[in-house]
Short mmCIF file of C-alpha atoms and ligand atoms in Angstrom, two decimals:
data_model
loop_
_atom_site.label_atom_id
_atom_site.label_comp_id
_atom_site.label_asym_id
_atom_site.label_seq_id
_atom_site.Cartn_x
_atom_site.Cartn_y
_atom_site.Cartn_z
CA MET P 491 -22.36 9.44 -11.55
CA PRO P 492 -23.47 6.89 -14.37
CA PHE P 493 -21.01 3.73 -14.54
CA ARG P 494 -18.62 4.34 -17.28
CA SER P 495 -16.93 0.85 -18.93
CA ARG P 496 -14.04 2.99 -19.74
CA TYR P 497 -12.07 3.34 -16.35
CA THR P 498 -11.09 6.54 -15.67
CA GLY P 499 -9.67 6.46 -11.89
CA LEU P 500 -11.00 5.82 -8.72
CA ILE P 501 -12.53 9.40 -8.04
CA ALA P 502 -14.55 8.96 -11.15
CA LYS P 503 -15.76 5.44 -10.06
CA TYR P 504 -16.43 6.48 -6.14
CA HIS P 505 -17.22 10.09 -6.25
CA ASP P 506 -20.32 9.54 -4.38
CA ARG P 507 -18.27 7.79 -1.50
CA LEU P 508 -15.52 10.72 -1.47
CA PRO P 509 -15.54 14.16 0.08
CA LEU P 510 -15.36 16.21 -3.12
CA ALA P 511 -17.59 18.82 -4.87
CA ASP P 512 -19.45 17.31 -7.22
CA ASP P 513 -17.74 19.75 -10.11
CA VAL P 514 -14.40 19.49 -8.68
CA ARG P 515 -11.68 19.42 -11.40
CA VAL P 516 -10.35 15.46 -11.11
CA ILE P 517 -6.67 15.22 -11.02
CA SER P 518 -6.01 11.61 -12.25
CA LEU P 519 -3.71 9.16 -13.69
CA GLY P 520 -6.41 6.32 -13.80
CA GLU P 521 -5.24 5.03 -10.39
CA GLY P 522 -6.87 1.89 -8.53
CA ASN P 523 -8.56 -0.68 -10.08
CA THR P 524 -5.41 -3.20 -9.43
CA PRO P 525 -5.46 -6.69 -9.87
CA LEU P 526 -6.62 -9.26 -6.94
CA ILE P 527 -4.34 -12.07 -7.85
CA ARG P 528 -5.36 -15.18 -6.06
CA LEU P 529 -2.29 -17.54 -5.07
CA CYS P 530 -1.83 -21.06 -6.19
CA ASN P 531 1.59 -22.10 -5.30
CA LEU P 532 1.96 -20.95 -2.01
CA PRO P 533 -1.07 -22.18 -0.60
CA ARG P 534 -0.70 -25.57 -1.97
CA GLN P 535 2.23 -26.18 -0.42
CA LEU P 536 1.33 -24.74 2.97
CA ALA P 537 -1.36 -27.67 2.52
CA ARG P 538 -3.82 -25.72 4.57
CA GLY P 539 -7.41 -25.15 2.87
CA VAL P 540 -6.54 -21.36 2.88
CA ASP P 541 -7.23 -18.86 0.21
CA ILE P 542 -4.91 -16.35 -0.35
CA TYR P 543 -5.21 -13.13 -2.44
CA VAL P 544 -2.78 -10.15 -3.16
CA LYS P 545 -3.95 -6.91 -4.04
CA TYR P 546 -0.99 -6.03 -6.39
CA GLU P 547 -1.11 -2.22 -5.75
CA GLY P 548 2.24 -1.93 -7.12
CA LEU P 549 0.55 -1.23 -10.58
CA ASN P 550 -0.96 2.06 -9.78
CA PRO P 551 0.79 4.67 -12.32
CA THR P 552 3.45 5.59 -9.85
CA GLY P 553 4.02 1.91 -8.53
CA SER P 554 2.56 2.19 -5.17
CA PHE P 555 -0.91 2.40 -3.23
CA LYS P 556 0.12 6.35 -2.39
CA ASP P 557 -1.81 7.45 -5.71
CA ARG P 558 -5.13 6.22 -4.26
CA GLY P 559 -4.63 8.74 -1.56
CA MET P 560 -2.81 11.48 -3.75
CA THR P 561 -5.41 11.52 -6.45
CA VAL P 562 -7.99 12.97 -3.67
CA ALA P 563 -5.78 14.79 -1.55
CA VAL P 564 -4.13 16.72 -4.77
CA THR P 565 -7.61 16.89 -6.37
CA GLN P 566 -8.79 19.00 -3.38
CA ALA P 567 -5.45 20.80 -2.96
CA VAL P 568 -6.44 22.42 -6.32
CA ALA P 569 -9.96 22.76 -5.56
CA GLU P 570 -8.88 25.16 -2.70
CA GLY P 571 -6.50 26.94 -4.80
CA CYS P 572 -3.25 25.45 -3.15
CA ARG P 573 -0.10 26.21 -5.42
CA ALA P 574 2.41 23.94 -3.63
CA ILE P 575 2.22 20.65 -1.91
CA VAL P 576 5.08 18.99 0.57
CA CYS P 577 5.58 15.75 2.01
CA ALA P 578 8.05 13.90 3.95
CA SER P 579 8.88 10.47 2.34
CA THR P 580 10.33 7.09 2.68
CA GLY P 581 10.06 7.46 -1.21
CA ASN P 582 6.71 6.51 -2.56
CA THR P 583 4.54 9.40 -1.26
CA SER P 584 7.29 11.68 -2.86
CA ALA P 585 7.27 9.57 -6.19
CA SER P 586 3.62 9.84 -6.11
CA ALA P 587 3.07 13.47 -4.76
CA ALA P 588 5.70 14.17 -7.78
CA ALA P 589 3.73 12.81 -10.41
CA TYR P 590 0.21 14.22 -9.41
CA ALA P 591 1.92 17.60 -9.06
CA ALA P 592 3.25 17.38 -12.56
CA ARG P 593 -0.03 16.35 -13.92
CA CYS P 594 -1.73 19.57 -12.61
CA GLY P 595 1.18 22.25 -12.91
CA MET P 596 1.66 22.68 -8.96
CA ARG P 597 5.01 23.12 -7.37
CA VAL P 598 5.94 20.16 -4.74
CA PHE P 599 8.58 19.86 -1.94
CA VAL P 600 9.36 16.35 -1.07
CA LEU P 601 11.68 15.91 2.06
CA ILE P 602 13.47 12.35 2.20
CA PRO P 603 15.91 10.58 4.46
CA GLU P 604 19.39 11.05 3.34
CA GLY P 605 20.44 7.60 1.97
CA LYS P 606 17.64 5.56 2.72
CA ILE P 607 15.50 5.98 0.18
CA ALA P 608 15.11 3.01 -2.38
CA ILE P 609 16.54 4.28 -6.43
CA GLY P 610 13.68 3.47 -8.16
CA LYS P 611 11.72 6.09 -5.84
CA LEU P 612 14.00 8.72 -5.96
CA ALA P 613 14.33 8.76 -9.87
CA GLN P 614 10.33 9.36 -10.19
CA ALA P 615 10.76 12.23 -7.81
CA ILE P 616 13.37 13.71 -9.85
CA ILE P 617 12.10 13.02 -13.64
CA HIS P 618 8.68 14.29 -12.21
CA GLY P 619 10.46 17.82 -11.34
CA ALA P 620 9.96 17.79 -7.47
CA GLU P 621 12.34 19.97 -5.53
CA VAL P 622 13.96 16.86 -3.60
CA LEU P 623 15.10 17.82 -0.50
CA GLN P 624 17.82 15.32 1.31
CA VAL P 625 17.33 15.63 5.39
CA ARG P 626 19.92 14.40 7.68
CA GLY P 627 17.70 12.52 9.58
CA ASN P 628 14.84 9.54 9.09
CA PHE P 629 11.49 9.87 8.06
CA ASP P 630 9.95 10.86 11.49
CA ALA P 631 12.51 14.04 11.60
CA GLY P 632 11.29 15.09 8.11
CA MET P 633 7.51 14.54 9.00
CA ARG P 634 8.09 16.90 11.85
CA ILE P 635 9.48 19.39 9.82
CA VAL P 636 6.98 19.09 7.40
CA ARG P 637 3.86 19.10 9.71
CA GLU P 638 5.26 22.64 11.15
CA LEU P 639 5.71 24.02 7.73
CA ALA P 640 2.19 22.99 6.61
CA GLU P 641 0.65 24.78 9.77
CA GLU P 642 2.17 28.18 8.93
CA GLY P 643 2.60 28.29 5.17
CA PRO P 644 0.42 28.23 1.80
CA ILE P 645 1.40 24.89 1.12
CA THR P 646 -0.88 21.81 1.35
CA LEU P 647 0.93 18.74 3.31
CA VAL P 648 0.20 15.43 1.14
CA ASN P 649 1.15 12.89 4.00
CA SER P 650 -1.56 10.22 5.07
CA ILE P 651 -2.12 12.69 7.98
CA ASN P 652 -3.98 14.83 5.20
CA PRO P 653 -7.65 13.47 5.72
CA TYR P 654 -8.24 13.25 2.01
CA ARG P 655 -5.51 10.96 1.50
CA LEU P 656 -6.91 8.09 3.76
CA GLN P 657 -10.35 8.85 1.55
CA GLY P 658 -8.79 7.92 -1.34
CA GLN P 659 -6.89 4.66 -0.10
CA LYS P 660 -10.26 3.29 1.72
CA THR P 661 -11.28 2.64 -2.28
CA ALA P 662 -8.95 -0.37 -2.20
CA ALA P 663 -11.54 -2.12 0.39
CA PHE P 664 -14.44 -1.35 -2.05
CA GLU P 665 -12.68 -2.91 -4.85
CA ILE P 666 -11.74 -6.14 -2.78
CA VAL P 667 -15.55 -6.67 -1.95
CA GLU P 668 -16.67 -5.79 -5.00
CA GLU P 669 -14.25 -8.59 -6.48
CA LEU P 670 -14.80 -11.35 -4.37
CA GLU P 671 -18.18 -10.63 -3.99
CA ARG P 672 -17.86 -11.02 -0.34
CA VAL P 673 -15.94 -9.85 2.71
CA PRO P 674 -12.46 -11.32 3.70
CA GLU P 675 -11.99 -13.06 6.77
CA PHE P 676 -8.52 -11.34 7.19
CA HIS P 677 -6.82 -8.44 5.61
CA CYS P 678 -2.81 -8.13 5.99
CA LEU P 679 -0.98 -5.49 5.59
CA PRO P 680 2.53 -4.03 5.99
CA VAL P 681 2.25 -0.88 8.49
CA GLY P 682 4.67 1.79 8.40
CA ASN P 683 2.95 5.24 9.54
CA ALA P 684 -0.27 3.38 9.61
CA GLY P 685 -2.47 5.23 7.31
CA ASN P 686 -3.02 2.48 4.79
CA ILE P 687 -4.09 0.09 7.51
CA THR P 688 -6.40 2.73 8.99
CA ALA P 689 -7.79 3.64 5.73
CA HIS P 690 -8.85 0.15 4.77
CA TRP P 691 -10.45 -0.25 8.09
CA ILE P 692 -12.64 2.95 7.10
CA GLY P 693 -13.51 1.67 3.66
CA TYR P 694 -14.64 -1.87 5.10
CA SER P 695 -16.45 -0.18 7.95
CA GLU P 696 -18.26 2.02 5.59
CA LEU P 697 -19.29 -0.87 3.68
CA ALA P 698 -20.23 -2.74 6.66
CA LEU P 699 -21.92 -0.05 8.90
CA GLY P 700 -23.59 2.01 5.82
CA HIS P 701 -23.35 5.33 4.52
CA ASN P 702 -20.50 7.57 5.63
CA ASP P 703 -23.07 10.79 5.79
CA PRO P 704 -23.47 11.86 9.51
CA GLY P 705 -26.36 10.41 10.93
CA THR P 706 -27.39 7.95 7.83
CA GLN P 707 -27.76 4.49 9.19
CA ALA P 708 -29.25 3.05 6.35
CA CYS P 709 -26.83 0.97 3.82
CA SER P 710 -27.02 2.88 0.88
CA PHE P 711 -25.00 0.32 -0.65
CA CYS P 712 -27.98 -1.81 -1.55
CA ALA P 713 -29.83 0.88 -2.52
CA GLY P 714 -29.58 0.02 -6.04
CA ARG P 715 -26.65 2.56 -6.96
CA CYS P 716 -23.98 0.53 -6.95
CA ARG P 717 -22.49 -3.27 -7.15
CA PHE P 718 -22.79 -4.10 -3.56
CA THR P 719 -25.61 -5.73 -1.97
CA CYS P 720 -26.36 -6.01 1.75
CA ALA P 721 -25.14 -9.87 2.19
CA MET P 722 -21.81 -8.84 0.34
CA VAL P 723 -20.78 -6.53 3.28
CA ARG P 724 -22.39 -7.10 6.83
CA GLU P 725 -18.89 -8.29 8.00
CA ARG P 726 -15.58 -6.93 8.41
CA PRO P 727 -12.42 -8.59 8.04
CA ARG P 728 -9.86 -8.98 11.31
CA MET P 729 -6.81 -6.42 10.27
CA ILE P 730 -3.42 -7.87 10.57
CA GLY P 731 -0.80 -5.40 10.76
CA TYR P 732 2.81 -6.50 9.96
CA GLN P 733 6.05 -4.60 10.83
CA ALA P 734 9.65 -5.03 10.30
CA ALA P 735 11.39 -6.28 13.48
CA GLY P 736 13.77 -3.09 13.67
CA ALA P 737 10.96 -0.73 13.04
CA ALA P 738 8.49 -1.89 15.29
CA PRO P 739 6.52 0.43 17.66
CA PHE P 740 3.21 -1.11 17.63
CA LEU P 741 4.96 -4.32 19.08
CA ARG P 742 6.78 -2.28 21.64
CA ALA P 743 3.38 -0.48 22.40
CA GLN P 744 5.57 2.53 22.18
CA MET P 745 7.28 4.93 19.77
CA ILE P 746 10.91 4.31 18.72
CA ASP P 747 13.42 6.72 17.59
CA ASP P 748 15.85 4.83 15.75
CA PRO P 749 13.88 2.22 13.52
CA GLU P 750 16.06 0.32 11.05
CA THR P 751 15.04 -2.35 8.18
CA VAL P 752 16.01 -3.13 4.53
CA ALA P 753 12.32 -2.66 4.04
CA THR P 754 12.47 1.33 3.87
CA ALA P 755 9.02 2.07 3.10
CA ILE P 756 8.04 1.17 6.60
CA ARG P 757 11.15 2.38 8.23
CA ILE P 758 9.20 4.31 10.87
CA GLY P 759 9.06 4.75 14.71
CA HIS P 760 6.51 7.56 14.87
CA PRO P 761 3.38 6.38 13.16
CA GLN P 762 1.41 9.31 12.56
CA SER P 763 -1.96 6.99 12.70
CA TRP P 764 -1.00 5.57 15.65
CA GLU P 765 -4.37 5.60 17.51
CA GLN P 766 -6.21 5.06 14.78
CA ALA P 767 -4.36 1.90 13.57
CA TRP P 768 -4.83 0.42 17.31
CA ALA P 769 -8.12 0.87 17.26
CA ALA P 770 -8.50 -0.57 13.52
CA SER P 771 -6.84 -3.77 15.15
CA ARG P 772 -8.80 -3.89 18.62
CA GLU P 773 -12.34 -3.19 16.64
CA SER P 774 -11.94 -5.88 14.31
CA GLY P 775 -10.15 -8.33 16.39
CA GLY P 776 -6.84 -8.44 14.39
CA TRP P 777 -3.31 -8.20 15.69
CA PHE P 778 0.23 -6.80 15.07
CA ALA P 779 3.08 -9.09 14.27
CA GLU P 780 7.11 -8.50 13.58
CA LEU P 781 8.99 -9.95 10.92
CA THR P 782 12.97 -10.09 10.38
CA ASP P 783 14.31 -8.67 7.28
CA GLN P 784 15.34 -12.06 6.44
CA GLU P 785 12.05 -13.43 6.66
CA ILE P 786 10.62 -10.56 4.45
CA LEU P 787 13.19 -11.04 1.67
CA ALA P 788 12.54 -14.65 1.76
CA ALA P 789 8.73 -13.75 1.01
CA GLN P 790 9.83 -11.04 -1.72
CA ARG P 791 11.70 -13.95 -3.34
CA LEU P 792 9.28 -16.73 -2.60
CA LEU P 793 6.24 -14.44 -4.13
CA ALA P 794 8.50 -13.79 -7.13
CA GLU P 795 9.70 -17.13 -8.20
CA GLN P 796 6.59 -19.17 -7.05
CA GLU P 797 3.76 -16.76 -8.01
CA GLY P 798 5.33 -14.18 -10.60
CA VAL P 799 4.63 -11.48 -8.73
CA PHE P 800 7.19 -8.89 -8.00
CA CYS P 801 6.97 -6.42 -5.12
CA GLU P 802 9.19 -4.43 -2.88
CA PRO P 803 10.38 -5.48 0.54
CA ALA P 804 7.94 -3.67 2.50
CA SER P 805 4.72 -5.53 0.62
CA ALA P 806 6.22 -8.41 1.14
CA ALA P 807 5.79 -8.11 5.06
CA SER P 808 2.07 -8.92 4.37
CA VAL P 809 2.72 -12.28 2.84
CA ALA P 810 5.59 -13.15 5.33
CA GLY P 811 3.28 -12.67 8.18
CA CYS P 812 0.03 -13.98 6.66
CA LEU P 813 2.28 -17.35 5.66
CA ARG P 814 3.47 -17.91 9.40
CA ASP P 815 0.08 -17.17 10.82
CA ILE P 816 -1.77 -19.65 8.68
CA GLN P 817 1.11 -22.30 9.55
CA THR P 818 0.82 -21.36 13.26
CA GLY P 819 -3.11 -21.85 13.08
CA LYS P 820 -3.85 -17.86 13.89
CA ILE P 821 -5.27 -17.64 10.72
CA PRO P 822 -7.55 -20.83 10.42
CA GLU P 823 -8.23 -23.03 7.80
CA GLY P 824 -11.10 -22.31 5.33
CA SER P 825 -10.10 -18.45 5.65
CA THR P 826 -10.06 -16.22 2.96
CA VAL P 827 -7.24 -13.82 3.49
CA VAL P 828 -6.36 -10.71 1.20
CA CYS P 829 -2.62 -9.41 1.59
CA THR P 830 -1.82 -5.70 0.37
CA LEU P 831 1.21 -5.56 -1.93
CA THR P 832 1.81 -1.82 -1.40
CA GLY P 833 4.60 -1.22 -4.02
CA HIS P 834 6.06 -2.56 -7.24
CA GLY P 835 9.63 -4.76 -6.54
CA LEU P 836 11.06 -2.51 -9.49
CA LYS P 837 11.28 0.36 -7.00
CA ASP P 838 14.03 -1.10 -5.28
CA PRO P 839 16.07 -3.13 -7.77
CA ASP P 840 19.25 -2.92 -5.69
CA ILE P 841 17.50 -5.26 -2.92
CA ALA P 842 16.57 -7.41 -6.02
CA SER P 843 19.64 -7.51 -7.82
CA ARG P 844 22.05 -7.87 -5.18
CA ASP P 845 23.23 -11.27 -5.90
CA ALA P 846 23.14 -11.03 -9.23
CA SER P 847 26.84 -12.26 -9.86
CA ALA P 848 25.63 -15.64 -8.20
CA ALA P 849 22.49 -15.96 -10.43
CA MET P 850 24.03 -15.36 -13.88
CA ARG P 851 26.90 -16.58 -15.77
CA THR P 852 28.90 -14.81 -18.30
CA LEU P 853 29.58 -17.06 -21.55
CA GLU P 854 31.37 -16.87 -24.73
CA ALA P 855 29.14 -15.60 -27.75
CA ASP P 856 28.97 -18.96 -29.19
CA VAL P 857 25.79 -21.37 -29.95
CA ASP P 858 27.55 -24.31 -28.84
CA VAL P 859 28.60 -23.10 -25.63
CA VAL P 860 25.20 -21.61 -24.84
CA LYS P 861 23.52 -24.52 -26.01
CA ARG P 862 25.70 -26.73 -23.53
CA VAL P 863 24.82 -24.87 -20.88
CA ILE P 864 21.15 -24.91 -21.44
CA LEU P 865 21.26 -29.01 -21.93
CA ASP P 866 22.69 -29.29 -19.07
CA LYS P 867 20.31 -27.38 -16.73
CA LEU P 868 17.40 -28.94 -18.23
CA SER P 869 19.47 -32.47 -17.93
C1 LIG D 1742 3.87 3.94 2.19
C2 LIG D 1742 3.87 2.44 2.19
C3 LIG D 1742 4.11 1.48 3.43
C4 LIG D 1742 3.40 1.75 4.62
O1 LIG D 1742 1.88 2.68 4.46
P1 LIG D 1742 1.48 3.27 6.01
O2 LIG D 1742 0.11 3.83 5.74
O3 LIG D 1742 2.83 4.28 6.00
O4 LIG D 1742 1.32 2.35 6.85
C5 LIG D 1742 4.08 0.26 2.85
N1 LIG D 1742 4.61 -0.15 1.70
C6 LIG D 1742 5.07 0.65 0.92
C7 LIG D 1742 5.73 -0.02 -0.29
C8 LIG D 1742 4.75 1.76 0.93
O5 LIG D 1742 5.24 2.81 0.28
#
């Protein structure tokens, strides 16, 4: 695959690293290639020599990292002749599935937990024409149903237990290493179903251990076919998974039945990639930690106010946890840290505008009145 200067999506760029046929019809919306933003104000306030980057996955086509997996899963589903896809979702998977299904004219059914999905995500599923099925139960209940459905029917499951999803999502790790020209010491992610932490670990591991072809030990990344060099990829980061305190099965070391958190994208008690995420944590020398909803929302605000980056609550768990672990010294001085910001803040406008009445004033439409208020603020 020749290197093209016009970016056309992650399958075009990483086709040789993905388990797709060479001549496959690619279903893409130009996902991937998201900005890696170096934080400037928050690290200075911490007064510790730590470099923090955020990988802003909210800038994917439907506003979350789910698009990375969805382009590959839907491309493969089309190649297999499948006519409909299904998923259970806390919101972003359904938004992404709906968009990619629309792109290729496929039917899509999404199961969402009644009343527990952010309004932006619901709007996306509806406008793209998905069949939205609201179930009286949480994400885990929906997940149980779609697993059974997909076993029986002619319908493809596009949750992250679909291995093509993780294959697409692993490309975020490639992009990070390409851009930093090295491997970060720590990678922080919010953990819900635990697919993304698993996918990143797959990506970093492929870079460090060589090609993913069975039996090939040689590092194909330094064979001149791509932009990596051996020195860039020999290491792997420690993977740190952050959960919301009310939905933290990895902290309890067991599944939980009634997860609850304001961060609806990670309101999951029975993670599907349970074993894989434990393995990623163990093999990388990482850890899991939990944040209260207050800590999560405080970090979301901090990022928005002090760095100009607006992410959804679940995403802010990575930054909340990272800042705390830097303060306590668990993440040592001199480290380079990448935090994944999984979804865009506009997904969940209700949360962000909760205090709207306190944050704004209503004035007469009169220049002197407005001027007085502004001058008062500036003085
Ligand atoms: C899906 C999602 C997560 C959780 O990712 P998992 O792979 O399920 O652990 C976190 N944040 C956002 C915004 C998401 O959409």
